[in-house]
Tab-separated table of C-alpha atoms and ligand atoms in Angstrom:
chain	number	residue	atom	x	y	z
D	1	MET	CA	0.000	0.000	0.000
D	2	THR	CA	1.396	3.339	-1.073
D	3	VAL	CA	0.428	6.791	0.158
D	4	LEU	CA	1.263	10.235	-1.182
D	5	VAL	CA	1.900	12.639	1.703
D	6	VAL	CA	1.568	16.380	1.105
D	7	ASN	CA	2.691	19.032	3.588
D	8	SER	CA	1.665	22.338	2.126
D	9	GLY	CA	3.078	25.526	3.651
D	10	SER	CA	2.824	29.122	2.558
D	11	SER	CA	6.005	29.154	0.489
D	12	SER	CA	6.892	25.469	0.199
D	13	LEU	CA	5.245	22.140	-0.498
D	14	LYS	CA	6.850	18.965	0.830
D	15	TYR	CA	5.825	15.639	-0.625
D	16	ALA	CA	6.655	11.992	-0.032
D	17	VAL	CA	5.587	8.704	-1.569
D	18	VAL	CA	5.579	6.236	1.292
D	19	GLN	CA	4.847	2.564	1.821
D	20	PRO	CA	3.905	2.554	5.496
D	21	GLY	CA	4.005	-1.225	5.816
D	22	SER	CA	7.695	-1.485	4.931
D	23	ARG	CA	8.401	2.095	6.107
D	24	GLU	CA	9.939	2.624	2.689
D	25	PHE	CA	10.099	6.039	1.008
D	26	LEU	CA	9.857	5.626	-2.782
D	27	ALA	CA	10.488	9.346	-3.223
D	28	ASP	CA	10.346	12.597	-1.362
D	29	GLY	CA	11.113	16.197	-2.081
D	30	ILE	CA	10.258	19.815	-1.575
D	31	ILE	CA	9.078	22.512	-3.969
D	32	GLU	CA	10.224	25.859	-2.612
D	33	GLU	CA	9.635	29.527	-3.321
D	34	ILE	CA	5.937	29.189	-4.106
D	35	GLY	CA	4.773	32.587	-5.295
D	36	SER	CA	7.935	33.221	-7.279
D	37	GLY	CA	8.228	33.289	-11.058
D	38	SER	CA	8.637	29.596	-11.813
D	39	VAL	CA	6.148	28.364	-9.170
D	40	PRO	CA	3.378	30.975	-9.074
D	41	ASP	CA	0.946	29.071	-6.834
D	42	HIS	CA	0.179	25.802	-5.037
D	43	ASP	CA	-1.335	24.302	-8.154
D	44	ALA	CA	1.969	24.827	-9.964
D	45	ALA	CA	3.848	23.495	-6.925
D	46	LEU	CA	1.967	20.202	-6.862
D	47	ARG	CA	2.324	19.831	-10.625
D	48	ALA	CA	6.065	20.456	-10.199
D	49	ALA	CA	6.158	17.722	-7.538
D	50	PHE	CA	4.437	15.323	-9.954
D	51	ASP	CA	6.972	16.277	-12.629
D	52	GLU	CA	9.823	15.520	-10.228
D	53	LEU	CA	8.279	12.148	-9.406
D	54	ALA	CA	7.876	11.341	-13.117
D	55	ALA	CA	11.443	12.455	-13.822
D	56	GLY	CA	12.574	10.074	-11.100
D	57	GLY	CA	10.738	7.269	-12.877
D	58	LEU	CA	7.746	7.099	-10.488
D	59	ASP	CA	4.410	6.686	-12.237
D	60	LEU	CA	1.724	7.609	-9.683
D	61	ASP	CA	-0.997	5.897	-11.728
D	62	ALA	CA	0.918	2.643	-11.875
D	63	LEU	CA	1.750	2.733	-8.143
D	64	GLY	CA	-1.846	2.169	-7.116
D	65	LEU	CA	-1.907	4.868	-4.439
D	66	VAL	CA	-4.460	4.114	-1.707
D	67	ALA	CA	-4.694	7.629	-0.291
D	68	VAL	CA	-3.279	11.131	-0.177
D	69	GLY	CA	-2.376	12.303	3.333
D	70	HIS	CA	-2.346	16.001	4.157
D	71	ARG	CA	-0.733	17.598	7.170
D	72	VAL	CA	-3.098	20.173	8.640
D	73	VAL	CA	-1.739	22.246	11.500
D	74	HIS	CA	-4.873	23.293	13.392
D	75	GLY	CA	-7.834	20.991	13.958
D	76	GLY	CA	-9.431	23.178	16.629
D	77	LYS	CA	-11.840	21.372	18.917
D	78	THR	CA	-13.494	19.708	15.932
D	79	PHE	CA	-10.844	17.354	14.558
D	80	TYR	CA	-8.820	15.051	16.742
D	81	ARG	CA	-8.255	12.025	14.581
D	82	PRO	CA	-7.208	11.495	10.965
D	83	THR	CA	-10.291	12.305	8.891
D	84	ILE	CA	-11.348	11.690	5.292
D	85	ILE	CA	-11.541	15.026	3.548
D	86	ASP	CA	-14.811	16.257	2.071
D	87	ASP	CA	-16.150	19.720	1.270
D	88	ALA	CA	-17.520	20.103	4.800
D	89	LEU	CA	-14.116	19.372	6.344
D	90	ILE	CA	-12.463	21.936	4.079
D	91	ALA	CA	-15.030	24.532	5.116
D	92	LYS	CA	-14.390	23.766	8.808
D	93	VAL	CA	-10.606	23.980	8.368
D	94	GLU	CA	-11.089	27.316	6.606
D	95	GLU	CA	-13.149	28.480	9.593
D	96	LEU	CA	-10.187	27.651	11.825
D	97	ALA	CA	-7.885	29.907	9.801
D	98	PRO	CA	-7.895	32.728	12.400
D	99	LEU	CA	-6.395	30.291	14.917
D	100	ALA	CA	-3.538	29.401	12.533
D	101	PRO	CA	-3.353	32.199	9.986
D	102	LEU	CA	0.098	31.223	8.731
D	103	HIS	CA	-0.599	27.499	8.491
D	104	ASN	CA	-4.180	26.483	7.771
D	105	PRO	CA	-4.796	28.571	4.615
D	106	PRO	CA	-1.842	27.052	2.700
D	107	ALA	CA	-2.879	23.563	3.858
D	108	VAL	CA	-6.337	24.169	2.398
D	109	LEU	CA	-4.771	25.323	-0.876
D	110	GLY	CA	-2.713	22.115	-0.994
D	111	ILE	CA	-5.787	19.988	-0.282
D	112	LYS	CA	-7.835	21.697	-2.972
D	113	VAL	CA	-5.265	21.308	-5.733
D	114	ALA	CA	-4.474	17.716	-4.747
D	115	ARG	CA	-8.161	16.788	-4.812
D	116	LYS	CA	-8.416	18.384	-8.247
D	117	LEU	CA	-5.369	16.572	-9.615
D	118	LEU	CA	-6.125	13.224	-7.896
D	119	PRO	CA	-9.933	13.215	-7.735
D	120	ASP	CA	-10.421	9.454	-7.501
D	121	LEU	CA	-8.385	8.898	-4.340
D	122	PRO	CA	-9.432	9.351	-0.720
D	123	HIS	CA	-7.697	12.375	0.804
D	124	VAL	CA	-7.046	12.283	4.538
D	125	ALA	CA	-6.314	15.198	6.864
D	126	VAL	CA	-3.904	14.506	9.726
D	127	PHE	CA	-3.944	17.242	12.354
D	128	ASP	CA	-0.942	18.535	14.273
D	129	THR	CA	-3.193	19.245	17.243
D	130	ALA	CA	-4.827	15.802	17.400
D	131	PHE	CA	-2.493	14.049	19.836
D	132	PHE	CA	-3.101	16.754	22.440
D	133	HIS	CA	-6.904	17.070	22.069
D	134	ASP	CA	-7.502	15.424	25.420
D	135	LEU	CA	-4.959	17.316	27.547
D	136	PRO	CA	-6.071	17.507	31.181
D	137	ALA	CA	-8.143	20.645	31.720
D	138	ALA	CA	-5.558	22.050	34.120
D	139	ALA	CA	-2.972	22.008	31.339
D	140	ALA	CA	-5.304	23.020	28.506
D	141	THR	CA	-6.923	26.018	30.176
D	142	TYR	CA	-5.647	29.591	30.152
D	143	ALA	CA	-6.390	31.535	33.307
D	144	ILE	CA	-8.407	34.199	31.492
D	145	ASP	CA	-12.098	35.169	31.531
D	146	ASP	CA	-13.747	31.781	31.027
D	147	GLU	CA	-16.775	32.983	29.060
D	148	LEU	CA	-14.574	34.810	26.594
D	149	ALA	CA	-12.361	31.745	26.259
D	150	GLU	CA	-15.411	29.552	25.605
D	151	GLU	CA	-16.886	31.924	23.035
D	152	TRP	CA	-13.636	32.266	21.100
D	153	LYS	CA	-12.413	28.669	21.568
D	154	ILE	CA	-9.312	29.863	23.402
D	155	ARG	CA	-7.478	26.939	24.980
D	156	ARG	CA	-4.096	25.282	24.739
D	157	TYR	CA	-4.266	23.005	21.693
D	158	GLY	CA	-0.628	21.976	21.250
D	159	PHE	CA	1.118	21.274	17.934
D	160	HIS	CA	3.714	18.901	16.439
D	161	GLY	CA	1.400	16.211	17.831
D	162	THR	CA	2.101	13.773	15.002
D	163	SER	CA	5.793	13.977	15.854
D	164	HIS	CA	5.364	13.768	19.645
D	165	GLU	CA	3.144	10.709	19.292
D	166	TYR	CA	5.385	8.980	16.744
D	167	VAL	CA	8.609	9.686	18.625
D	168	SER	CA	7.231	8.634	22.020
D	169	GLN	CA	5.991	5.377	20.487
D	170	GLN	CA	9.361	4.790	18.835
D	171	ALA	CA	11.066	5.460	22.173
D	172	ALA	CA	8.921	2.810	23.866
D	173	ALA	CA	9.657	0.376	21.027
D	174	PHE	CA	13.391	1.111	21.260
D	175	LEU	CA	13.322	0.338	24.983
D	176	ASP	CA	11.077	-2.684	24.391
D	177	ARG	CA	8.621	-1.398	26.987
D	178	PRO	CA	4.817	-1.066	26.736
D	179	TYR	CA	3.872	2.470	25.721
D	180	GLU	CA	1.414	2.774	28.607
D	181	SER	CA	4.103	1.910	31.156
D	182	LEU	CA	6.316	4.924	30.495
D	183	ASN	CA	6.393	8.552	31.581
D	184	GLN	CA	8.123	10.508	28.846
D	185	ILE	CA	9.311	13.983	27.957
D	186	VAL	CA	9.708	14.606	24.225
D	187	LEU	CA	11.703	17.598	23.004
D	188	HIS	CA	10.886	18.324	19.359
D	189	LEU	CA	13.561	20.863	18.418
D	190	GLY	CA	13.357	21.824	14.749
D	191	ASN	CA	12.824	25.252	13.301
D	192	GLY	CA	9.635	25.214	15.315
D	193	ALA	CA	10.167	23.680	18.742
D	194	SER	CA	7.920	22.161	21.383
D	195	ALA	CA	8.103	19.950	24.450
D	196	SER	CA	5.561	17.446	25.699
D	197	ALA	CA	4.990	15.497	28.886
D	198	ILE	CA	3.382	12.079	28.436
D	199	ALA	CA	2.195	10.096	31.461
D	200	GLY	CA	1.588	6.406	30.841
D	201	GLY	CA	0.954	7.015	27.143
D	202	ARG	CA	-1.325	10.019	27.672
D	203	PRO	CA	-0.097	13.535	26.865
D	204	VAL	CA	-0.547	15.678	29.980
D	205	ASP	CA	1.143	18.898	28.902
D	206	THR	CA	2.787	20.511	25.917
D	207	SER	CA	4.516	23.822	25.394
D	208	MET	CA	2.608	25.200	22.404
D	209	GLY	CA	-0.821	26.644	23.060
D	210	LEU	CA	-3.600	28.355	21.137
D	211	THR	CA	-1.087	28.900	18.364
D	212	PRO	CA	2.377	27.471	17.617
D	213	MET	CA	3.979	30.587	19.148
D	214	GLU	CA	3.918	29.643	22.827
D	215	GLY	CA	6.626	27.829	24.725
D	216	LEU	CA	10.219	27.195	23.756
D	217	VAL	CA	12.464	29.683	21.986
D	218	MET	CA	12.435	28.648	18.304
D	219	GLY	CA	14.338	29.389	15.116
D	220	THR	CA	12.371	32.544	14.351
D	221	ARG	CA	9.562	32.541	16.980
D	222	SER	CA	9.803	34.018	20.454
D	223	GLY	CA	7.992	31.329	22.407
D	224	ASP	CA	6.746	32.537	25.807
D	225	ILE	CA	6.710	36.286	26.325
D	226	ASP	CA	4.897	38.573	28.709
D	227	PRO	CA	1.616	39.382	26.871
D	228	GLY	CA	2.177	42.916	28.132
D	229	ILE	CA	4.878	43.303	25.470
D	230	ILE	CA	2.211	43.147	22.762
D	231	MET	CA	0.078	45.927	24.274
D	232	TYR	CA	3.174	47.968	24.992
D	233	LEU	CA	4.377	47.772	21.360
D	234	TRP	CA	0.899	48.506	20.072
D	235	ARG	CA	0.390	51.471	22.335
D	236	THR	CA	3.888	52.914	22.501
D	237	ALA	CA	5.786	51.875	19.381
D	238	GLY	CA	2.778	52.342	17.137
D	239	MET	CA	2.996	48.825	15.728
D	240	GLY	CA	-0.113	47.184	14.253
D	241	VAL	CA	-1.299	43.631	14.829
D	242	GLU	CA	0.312	42.368	11.625
D	243	ASP	CA	3.652	44.020	12.473
D	244	ILE	CA	3.703	42.486	15.919
D	245	GLU	CA	2.610	39.073	14.681
D	246	SER	CA	5.250	39.035	11.990
D	247	MET	CA	7.937	40.221	14.425
D	248	LEU	CA	7.074	37.456	16.911
D	249	ASN	CA	6.833	34.756	14.225
D	250	ARG	CA	9.563	35.642	11.785
D	251	ARG	CA	12.087	37.989	13.406
D	252	SER	CA	12.324	36.602	16.907
D	253	GLY	CA	13.778	33.474	18.480
D	254	VAL	CA	17.454	32.688	17.875
D	255	LEU	CA	17.272	34.557	14.547
D	256	GLY	CA	16.022	37.708	16.234
D	257	LEU	CA	18.711	37.575	18.911
D	258	GLY	CA	21.669	35.980	17.127
D	259	GLY	CA	21.156	36.734	13.453
D	260	GLU	CA	20.846	33.075	12.402
D	261	ASN	CA	18.102	30.500	12.778
D	262	ASP	CA	20.190	27.593	11.540
D	263	PHE	CA	22.026	26.165	14.530
D	264	ARG	CA	25.031	25.171	12.413
D	265	LYS	CA	25.576	28.831	11.508
D	266	LEU	CA	24.714	29.992	15.020
D	267	HIS	CA	27.545	27.815	16.383
D	268	GLN	CA	29.945	29.229	13.801
D	269	ARG	CA	29.098	32.736	14.965
D	270	ILE	CA	29.560	31.736	18.583
D	271	ASP	CA	32.921	30.160	17.759
D	272	SER	CA	34.036	33.388	16.103
D	273	GLY	CA	33.241	35.324	19.277
D	274	ASP	CA	29.847	36.804	18.344
D	275	GLU	CA	28.259	37.811	21.660
D	276	SER	CA	24.731	38.187	20.342
D	277	ALA	CA	24.861	34.649	18.940
D	278	GLN	CA	26.072	33.418	22.332
D	279	LEU	CA	23.194	35.207	24.054
D	280	ALA	CA	20.693	33.715	21.585
D	281	TYR	CA	22.018	30.245	22.386
D	282	ASP	CA	21.978	30.885	26.129
D	283	VAL	CA	18.384	32.131	26.054
D	284	TYR	CA	17.377	29.088	23.984
D	285	ILE	CA	19.020	26.666	26.419
D	286	HIS	CA	17.686	28.476	29.482
D	287	ARG	CA	14.082	28.183	28.244
D	288	LEU	CA	14.566	24.554	27.290
D	289	ARG	CA	15.880	23.719	30.768
D	290	LYS	CA	12.943	25.524	32.369
D	291	TYR	CA	10.492	23.362	30.423
D	292	ILE	CA	12.379	20.170	31.213
D	293	GLY	CA	12.273	21.066	34.902
D	294	ALA	CA	8.586	21.929	34.683
D	295	TYR	CA	7.709	18.650	33.006
D	296	LEU	CA	9.787	16.627	35.467
D	297	ALA	CA	7.544	18.158	38.126
D	298	VAL	CA	4.338	17.667	36.100
D	299	LEU	CA	5.167	13.985	35.674
D	300	GLY	CA	6.648	13.436	39.122
D	301	HIS	CA	8.634	10.554	37.759
D	302	THR	CA	10.160	10.461	34.268
D	303	ASP	CA	11.461	7.314	32.590
D	304	VAL	CA	12.578	8.767	29.274
D	305	ILE	CA	13.614	12.102	27.804
D	306	THR	CA	13.849	12.056	24.009
D	307	PHE	CA	15.357	14.607	21.639
D	308	THR	CA	14.063	14.806	18.084
D	309	ALA	CA	13.841	16.976	14.903
D	310	GLY	CA	16.631	18.902	13.144
D	311	VAL	CA	18.303	20.427	16.198
D	312	GLY	CA	17.424	17.654	18.649
D	313	GLU	CA	18.742	14.918	16.364
D	314	ASN	CA	21.892	16.680	15.215
D	315	ASP	CA	23.085	19.207	17.765
D	316	ALA	CA	25.037	17.409	20.487
D	317	ALA	CA	25.886	20.695	22.244
D	318	VAL	CA	22.198	21.575	22.696
D	319	ARG	CA	21.498	18.133	24.171
D	320	ARG	CA	24.510	18.389	26.483
D	321	ASP	CA	23.724	21.894	27.693
D	322	ALA	CA	19.991	21.237	28.091
D	323	LEU	CA	20.696	18.436	30.570
D	324	ALA	CA	24.010	19.528	32.098
D	325	GLY	CA	24.254	19.297	35.867
D	326	LEU	CA	20.985	17.393	36.345
D	327	SER	CA	22.455	14.248	37.907
D	328	GLY	CA	20.739	15.302	41.136
D	329	LEU	CA	17.461	14.878	39.258
D	330	GLY	CA	18.499	11.460	37.954
D	331	ILE	CA	19.633	12.534	34.504
D	332	GLN	CA	23.143	11.770	33.321
D	333	ILE	CA	24.360	11.900	29.745
D	334	ASP	CA	27.367	9.973	28.428
D	335	GLU	CA	29.171	12.798	26.647
D	336	ALA	CA	31.196	10.462	24.396
D	337	VAL	CA	28.044	8.703	23.183
D	338	ASN	CA	26.146	11.988	22.885
D	339	SER	CA	28.711	13.407	20.479
D	340	VAL	CA	28.583	10.468	18.056
D	341	ARG	CA	26.634	11.404	14.917
D	342	SER	CA	24.018	8.912	13.767
D	343	LYS	CA	20.724	8.720	11.905
D	344	GLU	CA	19.453	5.891	14.137
D	345	ALA	CA	17.506	5.924	17.374
D	346	ARG	CA	20.047	5.734	20.197
D	347	ARG	CA	20.554	6.009	23.939
D	348	ILE	CA	22.817	8.838	25.117
D	349	SER	CA	22.410	8.490	28.898
D	350	THR	CA	24.893	6.587	31.033
D	351	PRO	CA	23.959	2.971	31.861
D	352	ASP	CA	23.190	3.909	35.486
D	353	SER	CA	21.245	7.118	34.753
D	354	PRO	CA	17.800	6.600	36.370
D	355	THR	CA	16.215	8.553	33.501
D	356	THR	CA	16.990	7.211	30.043
D	357	VAL	CA	17.863	9.862	27.476
D	358	LEU	CA	17.330	9.013	23.811
D	359	VAL	CA	17.738	10.586	20.410
D	360	VAL	CA	14.980	9.361	18.084
D	361	PRO	CA	14.610	10.667	14.525
D	362	THR	CA	11.104	11.928	13.884
D	363	ASN	CA	9.289	10.985	10.709
D	364	GLU	CA	6.061	12.909	10.323
D	365	GLU	CA	5.526	11.787	6.721
D	366	LEU	CA	5.677	8.128	7.732
D	367	ALA	CA	3.323	8.757	10.642
D	368	ILE	CA	0.859	10.546	8.351
D	369	ALA	CA	1.047	7.704	5.818
D	370	GLN	CA	0.422	5.146	8.574
D	371	ALA	CA	-2.567	7.149	9.802
D	372	CYS	CA	-3.977	7.258	6.243
D	373	VAL	CA	-3.795	3.503	5.855
D	374	GLU	CA	-5.663	3.059	9.125
D	375	VAL	CA	-8.440	5.404	8.005
D	376	VAL	CA	-8.948	4.030	4.504
R	1	ADP	P1	11.272	22.081	10.502
R	1	ADP	O1	10.712	22.618	11.783
R	1	ADP	O2	11.370	23.094	9.416
R	1	ADP	O3	10.689	20.743	10.077
R	1	ADP	P2	13.699	20.570	11.051
R	1	ADP	O4	13.199	19.637	12.091
R	1	ADP	O5	14.071	20.017	9.731
R	1	ADP	O6	12.763	21.827	10.877
R	1	ADP	O7	14.953	21.339	11.675
R	1	ADP	C1	15.642	22.303	10.932
R	1	ADP	C2	16.722	22.904	11.800
R	1	ADP	O8	17.572	21.878	12.297
R	1	ADP	C3	17.650	23.845	11.057
R	1	ADP	O9	17.135	25.148	11.009
R	1	ADP	C4	18.910	23.786	11.910
R	1	ADP	O10	18.833	24.773	12.915
R	1	ADP	C5	18.844	22.427	12.564
R	1	ADP	N1	19.876	21.509	12.072
R	1	ADP	C6	19.826	20.725	10.974
R	1	ADP	N2	20.976	20.033	10.855
R	1	ADP	C7	21.763	20.380	11.894
R	1	ADP	C8	23.069	20.020	12.335
R	1	ADP	N3	23.805	19.141	11.677
R	1	ADP	N4	23.532	20.591	13.468
R	1	ADP	C9	22.789	21.486	14.154
R	1	ADP	N5	21.564	21.862	13.778
R	1	ADP	C10	21.054	21.324	12.687
């Protein structure tokens, strides 16, 4: 069984042709700079993806695709499991656009063009919020006027759920332990970044909230700030909502502080003595440690801490500094093992560390393809 997975963003469209049974990727790629001359829109982007597949010798018709899986960032309160796409679902996802203005509209564009180009296949939406739909109320609720929150559906939804679920399941499989028996902290550190606390297989907290802006310091997003900053900028600096939103999403985080959002380049700047890059890194690590400490307390007892995504899988210094000096809390990394580069799931804690620390590569496309097969 073969699934086409489409992850449609505002300026890029990622695609993968996946056989979930064998976990094999027949092809994958990314069409970038949507909106530019050669790729004017999402329709052109998906056609370009099909051209790339054909050029690579993949004939989609001959493959016998069983479904097309779409990553959709915000499912709101409505969608919490992979769902076959129909016109009503598209309308609902469009209604959720104000909750994810940067993410849901391009996902809808991707869905619409894919349904047009592949009309005979079932299309399935897999929601980034789904894994966290049942967070305990104490973790999901903002301490604001409750009637207003109810009316405007303001709660903590959480994101990267497909990755947190996949990685925590892989961690349990790696340790050969039942999923329900483990308390886990997952640190998804990519360009976007989020942490989750999972108690006996059930997510009990996560760092992203109403939108993917809350929580950890990210590549270009601020994560947690005092909401007073927004009113202050609006009132005093004369910035409008769009200015502030774009500043917090695109010009903040390690980019905003250190001039780079790619950690490889950030380290180069630090090595050449750039103080702002060093501060960006320090702020990033400080926030990460705060969340790890918070989730240790939320869980009470933690069996596993797992690093994943671009930074988590590749940046040994981030892993080392995030957990440095925590042996009193039962966390001890083997620095020699931590610094070995690998693409495989691996243990980086010492054999006698009470908490196991793992690095587990995430694979959202595979998880989406697996979800599609289950639905269809
Ligand atoms: P996205 O959130 O876009 O899916 P990824 O999970 O692919 O992001 O992570 C991308 C980020 O991973 C890059 O911006 C970079 O900071 C980081 N990264 C990738 N490779 C390395 C590496 N070898 N060392 C350190 N950081 C890396």
